[in-house]
PDB file of C-alpha atoms and ligand atoms in Angstrom:
ATOM      1  CA  UNK A   8    -158.764  51.333 -86.816  1.00  0.00           C
ATOM      2  CA  UNK A   9    -161.761  52.812 -85.048  1.00  0.00           C
ATOM      3  CA  UNK A  10    -162.110  56.462 -84.163  1.00  0.00           C
ATOM      4  CA  UNK A  11    -163.254  56.723 -80.560  1.00  0.00           C
ATOM      5  CA  UNK A  12    -163.803  59.385 -77.947  1.00  0.00           C
ATOM      6  CA  UNK A  13    -162.622  59.010 -74.377  1.00  0.00           C
ATOM      7  CA  UNK A  14    -162.743  61.144 -71.255  1.00  0.00           C
ATOM      8  CA  UNK A  15    -159.748  62.579 -69.385  1.00  0.00           C
ATOM      9  CA  UNK A  16    -159.255  64.606 -66.213  1.00  0.00           C
ATOM     10  CA  UNK A  17    -156.066  66.514 -65.470  1.00  0.00           C
ATOM     11  CA  UNK A  18    -156.097  66.163 -61.676  1.00  0.00           C
ATOM     12  CA  UNK A  19    -155.416  68.833 -59.005  1.00  0.00           C
ATOM     13  CA  UNK A  20    -151.789  67.760 -58.410  1.00  0.00           C
ATOM     14  CA  UNK A  21    -151.046  68.567 -62.060  1.00  0.00           C
ATOM     15  CA  UNK A  22    -152.955  71.860 -62.269  1.00  0.00           C
ATOM     16  CA  UNK A  23    -151.310  72.978 -58.993  1.00  0.00           C
ATOM     17  CA  UNK A  24    -147.855  72.413 -60.507  1.00  0.00           C
ATOM     18  CA  UNK A  25    -148.839  74.208 -63.747  1.00  0.00           C
ATOM     19  CA  UNK A  26    -148.599  70.981 -65.783  1.00  0.00           C
ATOM     20  CA  UNK A  27    -151.804  71.295 -67.828  1.00  0.00           C
ATOM     21  CA  UNK A  28    -149.755  71.918 -70.965  1.00  0.00           C
ATOM     22  CA  UNK A  29    -147.186  69.231 -70.173  1.00  0.00           C
ATOM     23  CA  UNK A  30    -149.924  66.610 -69.724  1.00  0.00           C
ATOM     24  CA  UNK A  31    -151.760  67.728 -72.846  1.00  0.00           C
ATOM     25  CA  UNK A  32    -148.515  67.618 -74.875  1.00  0.00           C
ATOM     26  CA  UNK A  33    -148.040  63.936 -73.992  1.00  0.00           C
ATOM     27  CA  UNK A  34    -151.684  63.191 -74.895  1.00  0.00           C
ATOM     28  CA  UNK A  35    -151.291  64.952 -78.240  1.00  0.00           C
ATOM     29  CA  UNK A  36    -147.960  63.282 -78.982  1.00  0.00           C
ATOM     30  CA  UNK A  37    -149.678  59.930 -78.398  1.00  0.00           C
ATOM     31  CA  UNK A  38    -152.071  60.758 -81.248  1.00  0.00           C
ATOM     32  CA  UNK A  39    -155.027  61.987 -79.215  1.00  0.00           C
ATOM     33  CA  UNK A  40    -156.861  65.168 -80.176  1.00  0.00           C
ATOM     34  CA  UNK A  41    -158.480  67.438 -77.557  1.00  0.00           C
ATOM     35  CA  UNK A  42    -162.010  68.028 -78.918  1.00  0.00           C
ATOM     36  CA  UNK A  43    -163.426  69.554 -75.711  1.00  0.00           C
ATOM     37  CA  UNK A  44    -161.752  71.050 -72.649  1.00  0.00           C
ATOM     38  CA  UNK A  45    -162.707  73.097 -69.611  1.00  0.00           C
ATOM     39  CA  UNK A  46    -161.103  73.995 -66.289  1.00  0.00           C
ATOM     40  CA  UNK A  47    -163.523  73.521 -63.395  1.00  0.00           C
ATOM     41  CA  UNK A  48    -163.549  73.003 -59.639  1.00  0.00           C
ATOM     42  CA  UNK A  49    -165.447  69.801 -58.833  1.00  0.00           C
ATOM     43  CA  UNK A  50    -168.066  69.982 -56.103  1.00  0.00           C
ATOM     44  CA  UNK A  51    -168.089  67.360 -53.355  1.00  0.00           C
ATOM     45  CA  UNK A  52    -171.250  65.856 -54.842  1.00  0.00           C
ATOM     46  CA  UNK A  53    -169.796  65.711 -58.348  1.00  0.00           C
ATOM     47  CA  UNK A  54    -166.609  64.015 -57.126  1.00  0.00           C
ATOM     48  CA  UNK A  55    -168.545  61.476 -55.028  1.00  0.00           C
ATOM     49  CA  UNK A  56    -170.856  60.654 -57.938  1.00  0.00           C
ATOM     50  CA  UNK A  57    -168.066  60.485 -60.518  1.00  0.00           C
ATOM     51  CA  UNK A  58    -166.034  58.058 -58.373  1.00  0.00           C
ATOM     52  CA  UNK A  59    -169.126  56.248 -57.054  1.00  0.00           C
ATOM     53  CA  UNK A  60    -167.804  52.898 -58.304  1.00  0.00           C
ATOM     54  CA  UNK A  61    -165.024  53.206 -55.691  1.00  0.00           C
ATOM     55  CA  UNK A  62    -167.360  54.132 -52.798  1.00  0.00           C
ATOM     56  CA  UNK A  63    -166.516  50.976 -50.797  1.00  0.00           C
ATOM     57  CA  UNK A  64    -162.743  51.230 -51.313  1.00  0.00           C
ATOM     58  CA  UNK A  65    -160.623  52.347 -48.331  1.00  0.00           C
ATOM     59  CA  UNK A  66    -159.171  55.263 -50.295  1.00  0.00           C
ATOM     60  CA  UNK A  67    -162.551  56.706 -51.385  1.00  0.00           C
ATOM     61  CA  UNK A  68    -162.776  59.625 -48.920  1.00  0.00           C
ATOM     62  CA  UNK A  69    -159.155  60.644 -49.471  1.00  0.00           C
ATOM     63  CA  UNK A  70    -159.631  60.411 -53.241  1.00  0.00           C
ATOM     64  CA  UNK A  71    -162.710  62.644 -53.169  1.00  0.00           C
ATOM     65  CA  UNK A  72    -160.935  65.183 -50.901  1.00  0.00           C
ATOM     66  CA  UNK A  73    -157.971  65.228 -53.273  1.00  0.00           C
ATOM     67  CA  UNK A  74    -160.152  65.664 -56.362  1.00  0.00           C
ATOM     68  CA  UNK A  75    -161.833  68.757 -54.853  1.00  0.00           C
ATOM     69  CA  UNK A  76    -158.568  70.216 -53.469  1.00  0.00           C
ATOM     70  CA  UNK A  77    -158.016  72.381 -56.541  1.00  0.00           C
ATOM     71  CA  UNK A  78    -159.058  72.912 -60.135  1.00  0.00           C
ATOM     72  CA  UNK A  79    -159.162  70.107 -62.677  1.00  0.00           C
ATOM     73  CA  UNK A  80    -159.276  70.158 -66.470  1.00  0.00           C
ATOM     74  CA  UNK A  81    -161.912  67.861 -67.965  1.00  0.00           C
ATOM     75  CA  UNK A  82    -161.315  66.889 -71.586  1.00  0.00           C
ATOM     76  CA  UNK A  83    -162.754  64.799 -74.388  1.00  0.00           C
ATOM     77  CA  UNK A  84    -160.026  63.092 -76.420  1.00  0.00           C
ATOM     78  CA  UNK A  85    -160.549  61.702 -79.923  1.00  0.00           C
ATOM     79  CA  UNK A  86    -158.441  59.321 -81.957  1.00  0.00           C
ATOM     80  CA  UNK A  87    -157.957  55.784 -83.239  1.00  0.00           C
ATOM     81  CA  UNK A  88    -158.627  53.403 -80.342  1.00  0.00           C
ATOM     82  CA  UNK A  89    -158.675  56.439 -78.072  1.00  0.00           C
ATOM     83  CA  UNK A  90    -159.742  54.575 -74.917  1.00  0.00           C
ATOM     84  CA  UNK A  91    -156.808  52.130 -74.960  1.00  0.00           C
ATOM     85  CA  UNK A  92    -154.392  54.703 -76.350  1.00  0.00           C
ATOM     86  CA  UNK A  93    -155.153  57.080 -73.487  1.00  0.00           C
ATOM     87  CA  UNK A  94    -154.742  54.321 -70.883  1.00  0.00           C
ATOM     88  CA  UNK A  95    -151.368  53.472 -72.473  1.00  0.00           C
ATOM     89  CA  UNK A  96    -150.025  57.016 -72.344  1.00  0.00           C
ATOM     90  CA  UNK A  97    -151.372  57.504 -68.791  1.00  0.00           C
ATOM     91  CA  UNK A  98    -149.381  54.557 -67.439  1.00  0.00           C
ATOM     92  CA  UNK A  99    -150.083  52.386 -64.398  1.00  0.00           C
ATOM     93  CA  UNK A 100    -152.213  53.736 -61.534  1.00  0.00           C
ATOM     94  CA  UNK A 101    -149.172  53.736 -59.246  1.00  0.00           C
ATOM     95  CA  UNK A 102    -146.481  55.900 -60.888  1.00  0.00           C
ATOM     96  CA  UNK A 103    -143.832  53.645 -59.316  1.00  0.00           C
ATOM     97  CA  UNK A 104    -145.080  50.870 -61.619  1.00  0.00           C
ATOM     98  CA  UNK A 105    -145.609  53.014 -64.722  1.00  0.00           C
ATOM     99  CA  UNK A 106    -143.483  52.680 -67.859  1.00  0.00           C
ATOM    100  CA  UNK A 107    -140.985  55.377 -68.831  1.00  0.00           C
ATOM    101  CA  UNK A 108    -142.481  58.074 -71.024  1.00  0.00           C
ATOM    102  CA  UNK A 109    -145.990  57.726 -69.613  1.00  0.00           C
ATOM    103  CA  UNK A 110    -147.729  60.702 -67.990  1.00  0.00           C
ATOM    104  CA  UNK A 111    -147.796  59.089 -64.570  1.00  0.00           C
ATOM    105  CA  UNK A 112    -144.132  57.998 -64.664  1.00  0.00           C
ATOM    106  CA  UNK A 113    -142.899  61.381 -65.839  1.00  0.00           C
ATOM    107  CA  UNK A 114    -145.249  63.706 -63.933  1.00  0.00           C
ATOM    108  CA  UNK A 115    -147.285  62.044 -61.150  1.00  0.00           C
ATOM    109  CA  UNK A 116    -146.590  62.467 -57.439  1.00  0.00           C
ATOM    110  CA  UNK A 117    -148.131  59.317 -55.890  1.00  0.00           C
ATOM    111  CA  UNK A 118    -150.673  56.518 -56.367  1.00  0.00           C
ATOM    112  CA  UNK A 119    -153.419  58.986 -55.356  1.00  0.00           C
ATOM    113  CA  UNK A 120    -152.051  62.215 -56.836  1.00  0.00           C
ATOM    114  CA  UNK A 121    -151.389  60.551 -60.175  1.00  0.00           C
ATOM    115  CA  UNK A 122    -152.091  63.525 -62.465  1.00  0.00           C
ATOM    116  CA  UNK A 123    -154.713  62.022 -64.785  1.00  0.00           C
ATOM    117  CA  UNK A 124    -157.964  60.102 -64.988  1.00  0.00           C
ATOM    118  CA  UNK A 125    -158.896  58.176 -68.111  1.00  0.00           C
ATOM    119  CA  UNK A 126    -161.981  56.143 -68.977  1.00  0.00           C
ATOM    120  CA  UNK A 127    -161.417  52.379 -68.787  1.00  0.00           C
ATOM    121  CA  UNK A 128    -163.969  51.342 -71.455  1.00  0.00           C
ATOM    122  CA  UNK A 129    -165.873  52.821 -74.386  1.00  0.00           C
ATOM    123  CA  UNK A 130    -169.113  52.489 -72.440  1.00  0.00           C
ATOM    124  CA  UNK A 131    -167.740  54.328 -69.406  1.00  0.00           C
ATOM    125  CA  UNK A 132    -166.225  56.946 -71.706  1.00  0.00           C
ATOM    126  CA  UNK A 133    -169.672  57.813 -73.074  1.00  0.00           C
ATOM    127  CA  UNK A 134    -171.130  58.046 -69.550  1.00  0.00           C
ATOM    128  CA  UNK A 135    -168.243  60.179 -68.257  1.00  0.00           C
ATOM    129  CA  UNK A 136    -168.292  62.514 -71.282  1.00  0.00           C
ATOM    130  CA  UNK A 137    -172.039  63.075 -70.802  1.00  0.00           C
ATOM    131  CA  UNK A 138    -171.446  63.798 -67.087  1.00  0.00           C
ATOM    132  CA  UNK A 139    -169.446  66.936 -67.985  1.00  0.00           C
ATOM    133  CA  UNK A 140    -170.206  67.990 -71.576  1.00  0.00           C
ATOM    134  CA  UNK A 141    -173.209  68.816 -73.721  1.00  0.00           C
ATOM    135  CA  UNK A 142    -172.957  67.527 -77.294  1.00  0.00           C
ATOM    136  CA  UNK A 143    -172.494  71.051 -78.709  1.00  0.00           C
ATOM    137  CA  UNK A 144    -169.468  71.625 -76.443  1.00  0.00           C
ATOM    138  CA  UNK A 145    -167.554  68.884 -78.272  1.00  0.00           C
ATOM    139  CA  UNK A 146    -166.063  69.989 -81.582  1.00  0.00           C
ATOM    140  CA  UNK A 147    -164.198  67.317 -83.524  1.00  0.00           C
TER     141      UNK A 147
HETATM  142  P1  ADP B 230    -157.100  54.354 -62.596  1.00  0.00           P
HETATM  143  O1  ADP B 230    -157.179  55.855 -62.366  1.00  0.00           O
HETATM  144  O2  ADP B 230    -155.733  53.939 -63.058  1.00  0.00           O
HETATM  145  O3  ADP B 230    -158.205  53.833 -63.473  1.00  0.00           O
HETATM  146  P2  ADP B 230    -158.569  53.235 -60.324  1.00  0.00           P
HETATM  147  O4  ADP B 230    -159.803  53.403 -61.151  1.00  0.00           O
HETATM  148  O5  ADP B 230    -158.301  51.893 -59.725  1.00  0.00           O
HETATM  149  O6  ADP B 230    -157.254  53.667 -61.153  1.00  0.00           O
HETATM  150  O7  ADP B 230    -158.577  54.272 -59.117  1.00  0.00           O
HETATM  151  C1  ADP B 230    -159.110  55.573 -59.293  1.00  0.00           C
HETATM  152  C2  ADP B 230    -158.175  56.551 -58.615  1.00  0.00           C
HETATM  153  O8  ADP B 230    -158.183  56.316 -57.212  1.00  0.00           O
HETATM  154  C3  ADP B 230    -156.703  56.438 -59.005  1.00  0.00           C
HETATM  155  O9  ADP B 230    -156.380  57.086 -60.218  1.00  0.00           O
HETATM  156  C4  ADP B 230    -156.031  57.096 -57.827  1.00  0.00           C
HETATM  157  O10 ADP B 230    -156.124  58.529 -57.879  1.00  0.00           O
HETATM  158  C5  ADP B 230    -156.894  56.589 -56.672  1.00  0.00           C
HETATM  159  N1  ADP B 230    -156.370  55.353 -56.098  1.00  0.00           N
HETATM  160  C6  ADP B 230    -156.411  54.107 -56.636  1.00  0.00           C
HETATM  161  N2  ADP B 230    -155.840  53.191 -55.838  1.00  0.00           N
HETATM  162  C7  ADP B 230    -155.424  53.869 -54.727  1.00  0.00           C
HETATM  163  C8  ADP B 230    -154.759  53.509 -53.522  1.00  0.00           C
HETATM  164  N3  ADP B 230    -154.411  52.232 -53.276  1.00  0.00           N
HETATM  165  N4  ADP B 230    -154.488  54.488 -52.626  1.00  0.00           N
HETATM  166  C9  ADP B 230    -154.845  55.759 -52.849  1.00  0.00           C
HETATM  167  N5  ADP B 230    -155.489  56.181 -53.965  1.00  0.00           N
HETATM  168  C10 ADP B 230    -155.770  55.259 -54.898  1.00  0.00           C
HETATM  169 MG1   MG B 231    -160.259  53.825 -63.125  1.00  0.00          MG
END
């Protein structure tokens, strides 16, 4: 077992429906610990930079508009194999394809408004954590 840190965003569809606690409960029940958390409103520039890897995808502009449509909660999650564990509890990108009990199956609205972001590798987790948090804002 390896203790890792990963990065999570509770997206605007979830904050709008007052599901910050419901999402966090499923993360915690999966064995992840919230070691940093803040509620922010992403700027257009931040959203475009954060999702820069998807710039050429047809859904990029809609995704950026959605991500700045309301507040988000950015979090650092810690636990054994936290990157994979978080992806497991998130479920598939499209909630229609997600397994029962996952955040996206239970809570998400659509393939775009799918309630959570989670880092897809340890390397990206480190980059994404540093995008939003200073080291002294993370308390394990
Ligand atoms: P994941 O969030 O599961 O890692 P991706 O990295 O492929 O998924 O996509 C980033 C985000 O872009 C998704 O979480 C979702 O909000 C949005 N998205 C992905 N695919 C589509 C699509 N086909 N149509 C609309 N939005 C999409
Ligand atoms: Mg992704």
